[in-house]
Every structure is written in structure tokens, then in C-alpha cells.
Tab-separated table of C-alpha atoms in Angstrom:
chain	number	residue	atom	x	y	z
A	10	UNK	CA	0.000	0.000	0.000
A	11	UNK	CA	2.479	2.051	0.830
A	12	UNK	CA	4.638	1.839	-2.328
A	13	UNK	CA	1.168	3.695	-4.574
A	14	UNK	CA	3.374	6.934	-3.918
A	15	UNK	CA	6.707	5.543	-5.374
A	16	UNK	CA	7.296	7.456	-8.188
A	17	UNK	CA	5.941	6.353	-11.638
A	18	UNK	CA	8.933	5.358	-12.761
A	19	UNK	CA	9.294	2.724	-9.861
A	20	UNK	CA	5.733	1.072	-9.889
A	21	UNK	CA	6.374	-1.739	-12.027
A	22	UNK	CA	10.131	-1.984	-10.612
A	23	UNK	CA	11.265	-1.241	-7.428
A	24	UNK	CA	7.305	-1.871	-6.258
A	25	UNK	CA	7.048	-5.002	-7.720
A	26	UNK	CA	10.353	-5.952	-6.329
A	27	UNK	CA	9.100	-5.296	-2.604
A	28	UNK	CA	5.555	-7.322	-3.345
A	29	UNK	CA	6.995	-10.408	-4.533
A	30	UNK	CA	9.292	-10.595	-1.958
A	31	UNK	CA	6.525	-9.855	0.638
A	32	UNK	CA	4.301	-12.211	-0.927
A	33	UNK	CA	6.626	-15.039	-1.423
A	34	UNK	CA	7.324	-14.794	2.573
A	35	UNK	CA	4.276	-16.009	3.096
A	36	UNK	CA	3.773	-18.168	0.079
A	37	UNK	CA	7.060	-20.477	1.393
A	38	UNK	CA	5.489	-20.537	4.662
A	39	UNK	CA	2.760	-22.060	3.509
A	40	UNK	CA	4.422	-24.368	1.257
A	41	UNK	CA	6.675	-25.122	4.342
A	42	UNK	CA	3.398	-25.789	5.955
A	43	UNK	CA	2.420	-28.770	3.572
A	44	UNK	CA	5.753	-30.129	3.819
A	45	UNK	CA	5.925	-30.762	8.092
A	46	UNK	CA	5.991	-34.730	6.952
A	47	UNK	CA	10.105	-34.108	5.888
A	48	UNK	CA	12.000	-32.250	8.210
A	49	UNK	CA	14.056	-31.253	5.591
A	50	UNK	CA	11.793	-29.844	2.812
A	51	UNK	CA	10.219	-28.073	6.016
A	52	UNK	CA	13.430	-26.563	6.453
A	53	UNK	CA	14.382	-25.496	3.398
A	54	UNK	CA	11.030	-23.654	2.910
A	55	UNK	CA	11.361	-21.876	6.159
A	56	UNK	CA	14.894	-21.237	5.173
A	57	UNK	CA	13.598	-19.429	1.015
A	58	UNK	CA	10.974	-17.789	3.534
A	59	UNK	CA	13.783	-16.208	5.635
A	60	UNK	CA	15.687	-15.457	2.508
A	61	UNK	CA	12.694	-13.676	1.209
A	62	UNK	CA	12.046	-11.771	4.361
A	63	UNK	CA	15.844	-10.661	4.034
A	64	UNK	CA	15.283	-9.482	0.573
A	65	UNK	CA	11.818	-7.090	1.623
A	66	UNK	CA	13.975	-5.824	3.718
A	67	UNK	CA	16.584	-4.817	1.792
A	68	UNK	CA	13.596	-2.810	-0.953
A	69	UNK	CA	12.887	-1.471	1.919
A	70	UNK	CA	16.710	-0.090	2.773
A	71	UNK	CA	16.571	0.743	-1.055
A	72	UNK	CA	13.075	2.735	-1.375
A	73	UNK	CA	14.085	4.861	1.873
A	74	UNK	CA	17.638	5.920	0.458
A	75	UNK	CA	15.543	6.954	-2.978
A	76	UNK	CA	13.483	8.926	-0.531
A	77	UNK	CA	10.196	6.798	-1.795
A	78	UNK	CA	9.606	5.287	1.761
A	79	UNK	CA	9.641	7.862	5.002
A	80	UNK	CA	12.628	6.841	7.204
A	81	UNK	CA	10.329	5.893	10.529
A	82	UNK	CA	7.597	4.276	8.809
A	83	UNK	CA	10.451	1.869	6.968
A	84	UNK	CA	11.785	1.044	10.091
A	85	UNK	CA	8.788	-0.131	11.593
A	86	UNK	CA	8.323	-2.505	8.649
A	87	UNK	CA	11.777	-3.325	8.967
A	88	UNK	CA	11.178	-4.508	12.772
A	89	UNK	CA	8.428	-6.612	11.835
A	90	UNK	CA	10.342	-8.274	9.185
A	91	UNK	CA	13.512	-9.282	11.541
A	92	UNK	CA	10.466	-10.432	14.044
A	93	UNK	CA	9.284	-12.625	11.531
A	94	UNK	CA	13.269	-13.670	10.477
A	95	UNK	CA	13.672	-14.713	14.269
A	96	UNK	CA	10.836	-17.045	14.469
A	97	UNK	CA	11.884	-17.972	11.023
A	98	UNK	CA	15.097	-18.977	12.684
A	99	UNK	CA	13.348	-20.624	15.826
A	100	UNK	CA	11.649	-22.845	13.712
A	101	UNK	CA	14.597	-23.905	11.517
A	102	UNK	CA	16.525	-24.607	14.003
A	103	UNK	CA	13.905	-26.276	16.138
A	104	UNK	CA	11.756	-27.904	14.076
A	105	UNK	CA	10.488	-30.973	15.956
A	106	UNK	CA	7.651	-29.308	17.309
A	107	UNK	CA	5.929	-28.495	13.992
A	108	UNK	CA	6.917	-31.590	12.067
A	109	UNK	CA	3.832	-34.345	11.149
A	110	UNK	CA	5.195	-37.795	12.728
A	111	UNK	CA	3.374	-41.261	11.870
A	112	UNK	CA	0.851	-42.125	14.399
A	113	UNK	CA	3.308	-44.978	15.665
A	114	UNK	CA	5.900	-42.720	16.153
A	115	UNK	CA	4.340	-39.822	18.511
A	116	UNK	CA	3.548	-42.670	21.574
């Protein structure tokens, strides 16, 4: 939403850039998701979604030094991306919890 005032030139570039990274956060989540039965396809999926997160943030670095994105408002965005990098992290390196075992193996 807030890239609408990027500068014409930037809509199809530097805005595109920051929604498919956004979106594909959440996209390799959810593939992630589907995957709990392999520990590590889960991984790896949390691991492109981390990647992903890394990469929003670094439109985000770009857009404010273009003076597109206001300095505080990019920071709070930032924030919430390196929250969602941690638990990112917590899973992959704890992923037990979330995995799908066989019946016969969770007594």
C-alpha cells in the first residue's frame, strides 16, 4: 500500500520488487506448511521464507535511500520483518515441534 506513492517510474520496478518478496514470505510458509511430513523440505522452505524476508527488507533499505519510503515508517516494517526472520530462525533450528510424525511414532 504504501509503495502507490513511489514514483511512476518505480511502480512496475522497485514496487514489484518489494511485493513479490513480501508475498513469497508467506507463500514459502505455507508451502513449508504442507511439507511438516520431511523435516528437511520443512526446512528449506522456512529457510527461502527467511531469505525472502531478508530481501523485503533490503527494498525497503533501497526505497528509503531513494526517498520513496519515510525513514520511521520503513523502520517499523523493517522490525516486523527481523520479528518474523527470528521465528523464522526458531523454527529452523527447532523444528520438531511443527513436524507431522506417523501415528506410531508420537507414543
Amino acid at each position: 500500500k504504501n509503495s502507490k506513492s513511489f514514483p511512476s517510474e518505480e511502480k512496475f520496478s522497485l514496487t514489484s520488487q518489494i511485493r513479490d518478496a513480501s508475498r513469497s514470505v508467506t507463500a514459502q510458509i505455507a508451502e513449508g506448511w504442507r511439507k511438516r511430513r520431511y523435516e528437511a523440505s520443512f526446512v528449506s522452505k522456512l529457510n527461502d521464507a527467511e531469505g525472502e524476508a531478508a530481501e523485503a527488507q533490503s527494498w525497503i533499505e533501497h526505497a528509503v535511500k531513494c526517498e520513496y519510503l519515510a525513514r520511521d515508517h520503513a523502520a517499523k516494517l523493517f522490525h516486523q520483518y527481523d520479528l518474523i526472520i527470528g521465528k523464522l530462525v526458531t523454527m529452523q533450528n527447532n523444528p520438531e515441534p511443527w513436524l507431522l510424525t506417523p501415528r506410531h511414532k508420537r507414543l
